[in-house]
Tab-separated table of C-alpha atoms in Angstrom:
chain	number	residue	atom	x	y	z
A	1	MET	CA	-6.898	3.532	-81.778
A	2	ARG	CA	-8.798	0.781	-80.653
A	3	TRP	CA	-10.473	1.900	-77.464
A	4	THR	CA	-12.515	4.874	-76.969
A	5	ALA	CA	-13.184	6.657	-73.987
A	6	ARG	CA	-16.122	9.579	-72.983
A	7	PHE	CA	-17.880	11.444	-70.123
A	8	VAL	CA	-19.792	14.587	-69.596
A	9	ASP	CA	-17.704	17.455	-68.422
A	10	ASP	CA	-18.779	19.967	-66.374
A	11	GLN	CA	-19.955	22.250	-68.377
A	12	GLY	CA	-22.857	19.361	-70.404
A	13	ARG	CA	-20.269	18.855	-73.381
A	14	GLU	CA	-18.918	15.469	-74.355
A	15	GLN	CA	-15.584	15.186	-74.263
A	16	SER	CA	-13.499	11.612	-75.748
A	17	LYS	CA	-9.999	10.163	-75.980
A	18	GLY	CA	-8.883	7.289	-77.876
A	19	PHE	CA	-5.963	4.417	-76.811
A	20	ALA	CA	-4.449	1.728	-77.914
A	21	ALA	CA	-5.443	-0.236	-74.923
A	22	LYS	CA	-8.555	-0.916	-72.899
A	23	ALA	CA	-6.756	0.057	-69.485
A	24	ASP	CA	-5.563	3.232	-71.046
A	25	ALA	CA	-7.978	4.505	-71.239
A	26	GLN	CA	-9.816	3.172	-68.139
A	27	SER	CA	-7.432	4.713	-66.438
A	28	TRP	CA	-8.034	8.424	-68.215
A	29	LEU	CA	-10.801	8.020	-67.703
A	30	ASP	CA	-11.015	7.343	-63.946
A	31	THR	CA	-8.617	9.885	-63.900
A	32	GLN	CA	-10.801	13.088	-65.790
A	33	VAL	CA	-14.186	11.554	-63.536
A	34	SER	CA	-11.777	12.282	-60.541
A	35	SER	CA	-11.039	15.357	-61.402
A	36	LEU	CA	-14.635	16.454	-61.980
A	37	VAL	CA	-15.340	15.134	-58.437
A	38	ARG	CA	-13.125	17.194	-57.017
A	39	GLY	CA	-13.524	20.309	-58.830
A	40	ASP	CA	-10.366	20.926	-60.465
A	41	PHE	CA	-11.498	19.488	-63.940
A	42	VAL	CA	-9.704	21.476	-66.348
A	43	SER	CA	-11.228	21.048	-70.023
A	44	PRO	CA	-8.505	20.538	-73.236
A	45	ASP	CA	-9.739	23.555	-75.235
A	46	ARG	CA	-9.244	26.011	-72.276
A	47	SER	CA	-5.023	24.165	-71.387
A	48	ALA	CA	-4.302	24.327	-74.777
A	49	MET	CA	-2.997	27.728	-74.238
A	50	THR	CA	0.423	29.126	-74.143
A	51	PHE	CA	1.804	30.273	-72.008
A	52	GLY	CA	3.268	32.925	-73.548
A	53	THR	CA	-0.900	34.141	-74.161
A	54	LEU	CA	-1.127	33.580	-70.297
A	55	ALA	CA	2.283	35.848	-69.741
A	56	THR	CA	0.909	38.489	-72.450
A	57	LYS	CA	-2.893	38.581	-70.292
A	58	TRP	CA	-0.781	38.805	-66.603
A	59	PHE	CA	1.326	41.730	-68.038
A	60	GLU	CA	-1.172	43.309	-69.523
A	61	SER	CA	-3.727	43.270	-66.130
A	62	LEU	CA	-0.926	44.386	-63.847
A	63	THR	CA	-1.663	47.649	-62.110
A	64	ASN	CA	2.208	48.337	-59.835
A	65	ALA	CA	3.996	51.326	-60.403
A	66	ALA	CA	6.031	51.868	-63.179
A	67	SER	CA	9.258	50.499	-62.376
A	68	THR	CA	8.077	47.488	-61.266
A	69	VAL	CA	6.109	47.041	-64.146
A	70	ARG	CA	9.265	47.513	-66.044
A	71	SER	CA	11.233	44.959	-64.195
A	72	TYR	CA	8.907	42.369	-64.606
A	73	GLU	CA	8.671	42.912	-68.755
A	74	SER	CA	12.699	42.853	-68.149
A	75	VAL	CA	12.440	39.193	-66.086
A	76	LEU	CA	9.161	38.264	-69.285
A	77	ASP	CA	11.472	38.903	-71.631
A	78	THR	CA	15.048	38.062	-70.856
A	79	HIS	CA	14.029	34.800	-69.022
A	80	ILE	CA	10.791	33.473	-68.750
A	81	ARG	CA	9.115	33.965	-72.615
A	82	PRO	CA	12.075	32.386	-74.505
A	83	ARG	CA	11.707	29.025	-72.607
A	84	TRP	CA	8.007	28.835	-72.124
A	85	SER	CA	6.348	31.159	-74.379
A	86	GLY	CA	5.284	28.283	-77.096
A	87	VAL	CA	4.655	25.484	-74.188
A	88	LYS	CA	0.545	24.436	-73.906
A	89	LEU	CA	-0.733	24.618	-70.479
A	90	SER	CA	-1.323	21.332	-70.722
A	91	ASP	CA	2.161	20.335	-71.553
A	92	PHE	CA	3.938	22.452	-68.636
A	93	GLU	CA	5.490	19.735	-66.273
A	94	HIS	CA	6.305	20.033	-62.722
A	95	SER	CA	9.720	18.083	-62.838
A	96	ALA	CA	10.532	20.740	-66.498
A	97	TYR	CA	9.926	23.286	-64.711
A	98	ALA	CA	12.020	22.554	-61.514
A	99	GLY	CA	15.151	22.140	-63.644
A	100	TRP	CA	14.827	24.920	-65.758
A	101	LEU	CA	14.396	26.938	-62.551
A	102	SER	CA	17.882	25.276	-61.222
A	103	ASN	CA	19.709	25.669	-64.076
A	104	LEU	CA	18.996	29.723	-64.512
A	105	ARG	CA	21.850	29.444	-61.830
A	106	LYS	CA	24.011	28.738	-64.846
A	107	ALA	CA	22.476	31.229	-67.254
A	108	ASN	CA	24.346	32.916	-70.089
A	109	GLY	CA	27.507	31.346	-69.343
A	110	GLU	CA	26.982	33.378	-65.747
A	111	PRO	CA	25.153	31.962	-62.324
A	112	LEU	CA	21.949	34.109	-61.417
A	113	SER	CA	21.654	35.381	-57.834
A	114	PRO	CA	19.684	33.006	-55.332
A	115	SER	CA	17.589	36.287	-55.158
A	116	SER	CA	17.345	37.120	-59.144
A	117	VAL	CA	16.159	33.145	-59.781
A	118	ARG	CA	13.697	33.608	-56.448
A	119	HIS	CA	12.300	36.712	-58.481
A	120	VAL	CA	11.920	34.507	-61.960
A	121	HIS	CA	9.993	31.905	-59.758
A	122	VAL	CA	7.569	34.607	-57.887
A	123	ILE	CA	6.668	36.351	-62.055
A	124	MET	CA	6.135	32.485	-63.352
A	125	ARG	CA	3.974	31.918	-60.265
A	126	MET	CA	1.450	34.810	-60.490
A	127	ILE	CA	1.238	34.191	-63.808
A	128	LEU	CA	0.392	30.227	-63.533
A	129	ASP	CA	-1.977	31.671	-60.205
A	130	LEU	CA	-4.162	33.390	-63.268
A	131	ALA	CA	-3.776	30.243	-64.852
A	132	VAL	CA	-6.038	28.338	-62.219
A	133	ARG	CA	-8.530	31.436	-61.327
A	134	ASP	CA	-9.414	31.350	-65.032
A	135	SER	CA	-9.761	27.277	-64.655
A	136	ARG	CA	-6.493	26.434	-67.528
A	137	MET	CA	-4.519	24.666	-64.945
A	138	PRO	CA	-6.142	22.333	-62.056
A	139	ARG	CA	-3.423	23.621	-59.724
A	140	ASN	CA	-0.294	25.759	-59.426
A	141	LEU	CA	2.872	23.354	-60.685
A	142	CYS	CA	5.229	25.756	-59.570
A	143	ASP	CA	4.009	25.384	-56.275
A	144	GLY	CA	6.908	22.801	-53.826
A	145	VAL	CA	9.997	23.385	-55.800
A	146	ARG	CA	12.491	24.714	-53.689
A	147	LEU	CA	14.195	27.392	-54.517
A	148	PRO	CA	17.965	28.884	-53.806
A	149	LYS	CA	18.392	30.555	-49.959
A	150	ALA	CA	19.106	34.297	-51.045
A	151	ARG	CA	21.161	36.158	-49.012
A	152	PRO	CA	19.704	39.134	-46.568
A	153	ALA	CA	19.871	42.373	-48.385
A	154	THR	CA	22.314	44.474	-46.631
A	155	GLN	CA	21.336	47.448	-44.642
A	156	ARG	CA	23.586	50.425	-43.812
A	157	PHE	CA	21.853	52.498	-41.170
A	158	LEU	CA	23.460	55.726	-40.666
A	159	THR	CA	24.055	57.375	-37.198
A	160	LYS	CA	22.533	60.606	-36.395
A	161	ASP	CA	26.122	62.727	-36.974
A	162	GLU	CA	26.834	60.001	-39.834
A	163	LEU	CA	23.455	62.089	-41.536
A	164	ALA	CA	24.172	65.599	-40.387
A	165	ARG	CA	27.656	64.826	-41.879
A	166	LEU	CA	25.956	63.863	-44.987
A	167	VAL	CA	23.819	66.792	-45.228
A	168	ALA	CA	26.550	69.487	-45.069
A	169	ALA	CA	28.405	67.593	-47.162
A	170	ALA	CA	25.837	68.678	-49.598
A	171	ASP	CA	25.024	71.879	-48.650
A	172	HIS	CA	28.726	72.496	-49.599
A	173	LEU	CA	28.515	70.826	-52.489
A	174	ALA	CA	25.457	73.224	-53.722
A	175	VAL	CA	27.563	75.871	-52.849
A	176	GLU	CA	30.712	75.248	-54.642
A	177	ARG	CA	28.406	74.138	-57.863
A	178	HIS	CA	26.429	77.609	-57.779
A	179	ARG	CA	30.106	79.200	-56.991
A	180	ILE	CA	31.710	77.704	-60.089
A	181	GLN	CA	28.481	78.522	-62.663
A	182	ARG	CA	29.035	81.913	-61.944
A	183	ALA	CA	32.410	82.140	-62.151
A	184	GLY	CA	32.369	79.998	-65.456
A	185	ARG	CA	34.308	76.708	-65.975
A	186	ARG	CA	38.132	78.120	-64.781
A	187	ALA	CA	37.198	78.451	-61.423
A	188	GLU	CA	38.626	75.811	-59.028
A	189	ARG	CA	37.217	74.016	-56.412
A	190	THR	CA	37.415	74.977	-52.733
A	191	PRO	CA	41.177	72.562	-51.515
A	192	ILE	CA	38.252	70.448	-49.090
A	193	GLU	CA	41.278	69.509	-45.554
A	194	GLN	CA	41.596	66.345	-43.489
A	195	ASP	CA	41.143	66.496	-39.774
A	196	LYS	CA	43.837	64.030	-37.525
A	197	ASP	CA	42.436	60.846	-38.445
A	198	GLY	CA	42.216	61.082	-42.380
A	199	ARG	CA	38.758	62.320	-42.214
A	200	ASN	CA	37.477	65.477	-44.945
A	201	VAL	CA	36.805	68.650	-42.572
A	202	ILE	CA	33.509	69.648	-44.106
A	203	PRO	CA	33.143	73.804	-44.894
A	204	THR	CA	30.732	75.118	-43.706
A	205	ALA	CA	27.716	75.623	-45.676
A	206	PRO	CA	23.620	77.621	-45.812
A	207	GLU	CA	21.469	75.152	-45.944
A	208	SER	CA	20.663	74.248	-49.686
A	209	VAL	CA	17.931	72.495	-51.114
A	210	ASP	CA	19.965	68.898	-52.053
A	211	GLY	CA	20.389	68.973	-47.870
A	212	LEU	CA	16.803	69.470	-47.009
A	213	MET	CA	16.068	66.464	-49.373
A	214	LEU	CA	18.109	64.267	-47.820
A	215	ARG	CA	16.644	65.407	-44.423
A	216	VAL	CA	13.487	64.805	-45.524
A	217	LEU	CA	14.687	60.682	-46.789
A	218	ALA	CA	16.062	60.030	-43.562
A	219	GLY	CA	13.441	62.404	-41.724
A	220	THR	CA	10.068	60.039	-42.703
A	221	GLY	CA	11.787	57.155	-44.346
A	222	ILE	CA	9.598	57.997	-47.494
A	223	ARG	CA	10.626	56.461	-50.634
A	224	TRP	CA	12.533	58.329	-53.652
A	225	GLY	CA	9.911	58.190	-56.057
A	226	GLU	CA	7.630	59.561	-53.260
A	227	LEU	CA	9.601	62.425	-52.506
A	228	ALA	CA	10.241	63.168	-56.413
A	229	GLY	CA	6.293	63.165	-56.887
A	230	LEU	CA	5.246	65.208	-53.473
A	231	ARG	CA	3.578	68.525	-54.221
A	232	ILE	CA	2.578	71.291	-51.928
A	233	GLU	CA	-0.560	70.287	-51.691
A	234	CYS	CA	0.046	67.154	-50.017
A	235	LEU	CA	2.750	68.988	-47.674
A	236	ASP	CA	0.838	70.047	-43.749
A	237	LEU	CA	3.268	72.387	-41.867
A	238	ARG	CA	0.979	72.707	-39.684
A	239	LYS	CA	-0.226	68.929	-38.134
A	240	ARG	CA	3.663	68.060	-39.589
A	241	ARG	CA	2.054	65.654	-41.747
A	242	LEU	CA	2.650	64.532	-45.633
A	243	THR	CA	0.243	62.514	-47.484
A	244	ILE	CA	1.432	60.187	-49.766
A	245	CYS	CA	-0.312	59.132	-52.617
A	246	ARG	CA	1.966	59.752	-55.535
A	247	SER	CA	5.191	58.675	-56.965
A	248	ALA	CA	7.707	59.641	-59.580
A	249	SER	CA	9.656	56.779	-60.731
A	250	GLU	CA	12.254	56.759	-63.480
A	251	VAL	CA	11.950	53.982	-65.710
A	252	ASN	CA	13.576	53.746	-69.753
A	253	GLY	CA	14.889	57.267	-69.186
A	254	SER	CA	12.025	59.116	-68.696
A	255	VAL	CA	9.777	60.173	-65.501
A	256	GLU	CA	6.205	57.966	-64.881
A	257	TRP	CA	3.678	58.386	-62.515
A	258	SER	CA	2.302	55.836	-60.815
A	259	ASP	CA	0.255	55.445	-57.503
A	260	THR	CA	2.357	53.779	-54.341
A	261	LYS	CA	4.016	51.018	-54.050
A	262	ASN	CA	0.750	49.390	-52.388
A	263	HIS	CA	-1.556	51.425	-53.946
A	264	GLU	CA	-2.930	53.268	-50.665
A	265	SER	CA	-2.079	56.607	-49.626
A	266	ARG	CA	-1.162	57.016	-46.000
A	267	VAL	CA	-0.263	60.343	-44.277
A	268	VAL	CA	3.511	60.339	-42.193
A	269	ALA	CA	4.805	62.846	-40.034
A	270	PHE	CA	8.020	64.372	-39.824
A	271	PRO	CA	10.333	65.686	-37.519
A	272	ARG	CA	10.196	69.300	-36.055
A	273	SER	CA	12.952	70.457	-37.568
A	274	LEU	CA	11.709	70.466	-41.135
A	275	VAL	CA	9.274	72.647	-40.627
A	276	PRO	CA	11.383	76.257	-41.439
A	277	ALA	CA	12.854	74.658	-44.390
A	278	LEU	CA	10.348	73.321	-45.843
A	279	ARG	CA	8.219	76.761	-45.333
A	280	GLU	CA	10.676	78.359	-46.758
A	281	GLN	CA	11.088	75.847	-49.780
A	282	VAL	CA	7.237	75.790	-50.551
A	283	LYS	CA	6.670	79.915	-50.222
A	284	ASP	CA	5.041	81.715	-52.365
A	285	ARG	CA	4.183	78.968	-54.690
A	286	PRO	CA	1.199	77.442	-56.209
A	287	ALA	CA	-0.592	74.160	-54.562
A	288	ASP	CA	-0.233	72.083	-57.553
A	289	ALA	CA	3.726	72.413	-57.536
A	290	LEU	CA	6.291	70.341	-57.020
A	291	VAL	CA	7.641	70.953	-53.362
A	292	PHE	CA	11.017	69.886	-55.190
A	293	PRO	CA	10.912	70.776	-58.102
A	294	THR	CA	13.598	70.879	-60.803
A	295	ARG	CA	14.770	74.005	-62.860
A	296	THR	CA	11.560	73.566	-65.545
A	297	GLY	CA	9.226	72.254	-62.549
A	298	GLN	CA	9.427	68.923	-63.452
A	299	PRO	CA	10.392	65.794	-60.986
A	300	HIS	CA	13.936	64.852	-60.780
A	301	ARG	CA	15.151	61.899	-61.777
A	302	ASN	CA	17.168	59.037	-59.862
A	303	SER	CA	19.726	58.369	-62.167
A	304	GLY	CA	20.104	62.607	-62.455
A	305	TRP	CA	20.070	63.239	-58.781
A	306	SER	CA	22.089	60.431	-57.735
A	307	LYS	CA	24.997	61.557	-59.771
A	308	ARG	CA	24.955	65.149	-59.369
A	309	VAL	CA	23.807	65.243	-55.468
A	310	PHE	CA	24.274	61.601	-53.758
A	311	GLY	CA	27.304	60.359	-55.501
A	312	PRO	CA	29.863	63.258	-54.350
A	313	ALA	CA	27.979	64.222	-51.074
A	314	VAL	CA	28.575	60.628	-49.525
A	315	LYS	CA	32.071	60.774	-51.576
A	316	LEU	CA	32.776	63.691	-49.454
A	317	ALA	CA	31.347	62.929	-46.361
A	318	GLN	CA	33.260	59.206	-46.831
A	319	LEU	CA	30.431	56.717	-46.248
A	320	ALA	CA	30.533	54.795	-48.823
A	321	PRO	CA	29.520	52.404	-49.648
A	322	LEU	CA	25.542	54.117	-49.018
A	323	THR	CA	22.840	54.186	-51.562
A	324	ILE	CA	19.652	56.907	-51.170
A	325	HIS	CA	17.914	53.485	-50.092
A	326	ASP	CA	19.995	53.016	-46.926
A	327	LEU	CA	17.818	56.736	-46.511
A	328	ARG	CA	15.152	55.114	-45.735
A	329	ASP	CA	16.949	52.068	-43.348
A	330	THR	CA	18.187	54.968	-41.544
A	331	PHE	CA	14.974	56.027	-40.380
A	332	ALA	CA	13.974	52.823	-39.683
A	333	SER	CA	16.939	52.722	-37.370
A	334	LEU	CA	16.584	56.275	-36.035
A	335	ALA	CA	13.095	55.343	-35.251
A	336	VAL	CA	13.284	52.543	-33.258
A	337	ALA	CA	16.213	53.665	-31.294
A	338	ALA	CA	13.468	56.545	-30.284
A	339	GLY	CA	11.209	53.820	-29.406
A	340	SER	CA	8.642	52.646	-32.290
A	341	ASN	CA	7.468	50.079	-32.020
A	342	VAL	CA	6.580	48.012	-35.416
A	343	LYS	CA	3.165	48.831	-36.824
A	344	LEU	CA	4.005	52.651	-36.139
A	345	LEU	CA	6.866	52.200	-38.194
A	346	GLN	CA	4.911	50.287	-41.099
A	347	ARG	CA	2.694	52.572	-41.336
A	348	GLN	CA	5.273	55.682	-41.800
A	349	LEU	CA	7.050	53.244	-44.124
A	350	GLY	CA	3.990	52.430	-46.065
A	351	HIS	CA	4.695	48.421	-46.703
A	352	ALA	CA	0.949	46.651	-46.739
A	353	SER	CA	1.897	44.704	-43.536
A	354	ALA	CA	3.402	44.714	-40.099
A	355	ALA	CA	4.947	41.475	-40.242
A	356	MET	CA	6.432	42.675	-43.576
A	357	THR	CA	8.082	45.214	-41.885
A	358	LEU	CA	9.067	42.261	-39.141
A	359	ASP	CA	11.163	40.390	-41.610
A	360	ILE	CA	13.073	43.191	-43.240
A	361	TYR	CA	13.731	45.460	-39.707
A	362	SER	CA	13.707	42.322	-36.872
A	363	GLY	CA	17.232	43.261	-36.149
A	364	LEU	CA	16.576	46.328	-35.189
A	365	PHE	CA	14.103	45.244	-32.145
A	366	GLU	CA	16.250	42.643	-30.694
A	367	ASP	CA	16.838	44.551	-27.721
A	368	ASP	CA	13.090	44.156	-27.431
A	369	LEU	CA	14.483	40.591	-25.925
A	370	ASP	CA	16.508	42.236	-23.193
A	371	THR	CA	13.629	44.474	-22.389
A	372	ILE	CA	11.276	41.255	-21.599
A	373	THR	CA	13.506	39.429	-19.688
A	374	ASP	CA	14.856	42.226	-17.779
A	375	ALA	CA	10.454	43.271	-16.842
A	376	MET	CA	10.458	39.074	-15.708
A	377	ASP	CA	13.496	39.760	-13.283
A	378	ALA	CA	11.904	43.014	-12.016
A	379	GLY	CA	8.460	41.127	-11.422
């Protein structure tokens, strides 16, 4: 190394590097001085950190909901760490990252879906954003990568009649479970008849807690974890309001408490028709108790409740395929049909912005275009 290039960085420390050719030394020196002038200079000792160390620092700083953190951890362990853990930040290259991201479509012999690839990219970008903020990289080298187009998520909107049918199915099945538990294992289920169109005729049954939980989900748009973690003190029957501030999510088979998804509490309204049933549900119980507890007083787990209640009710009501999240979408569709605007819907659903709500439910507002043009004609 016949030539040594030297300069003083923004911290007053001398930086140097040896080169075999003068032109290479001058080129390197020009690049470093230019970065100092632009304000994006990164000293070699800071960029020497490995991606794995940075990813650990990023992960330990997360304050997201437990279920979100678990999904991030899964992506890190399955896809990101095996490839990038030992790579120094100074050696991270945009072209290498773009090629790796493209090859994820063939990971482990099976292609990842476009939405999964985009999810991996989002996590990578958040990690390298930390490197930029900590002055370990001059810019985020994940930027500018072409991502596969993800198919829009399939949304299912139940009609009022379909929702009533689902609730009726849950009510009937609750009565059946109670009857069979009292009679013993040899008890036979009540046979279900079908009408001339092949639809199950669901026997009339008294209102159940299971049916009420479905009505609250579809009547308020709150998330499953928010329902599972709802306490009586957060219920105002007079004003018909729920205060949503905590969530109980199932993570690795256990229930974990966390803040709501955007870390902000919100107040949501519920229909007047729910007041009598909710009043009966919380009667004579302490304020800190759950509105919908298990027999042991703990929050319901999504997997167990889905298997025991939701899945059988969907099957009996002949509404498959249907997910619990579809009840949130159903609320959105019924609210828009009743005249709700984007801002009100955003507040009720707890989205970070009205733009996010519009991105998810833009199709529900298409009829508003006709309203605008009809108003123009009328003018």
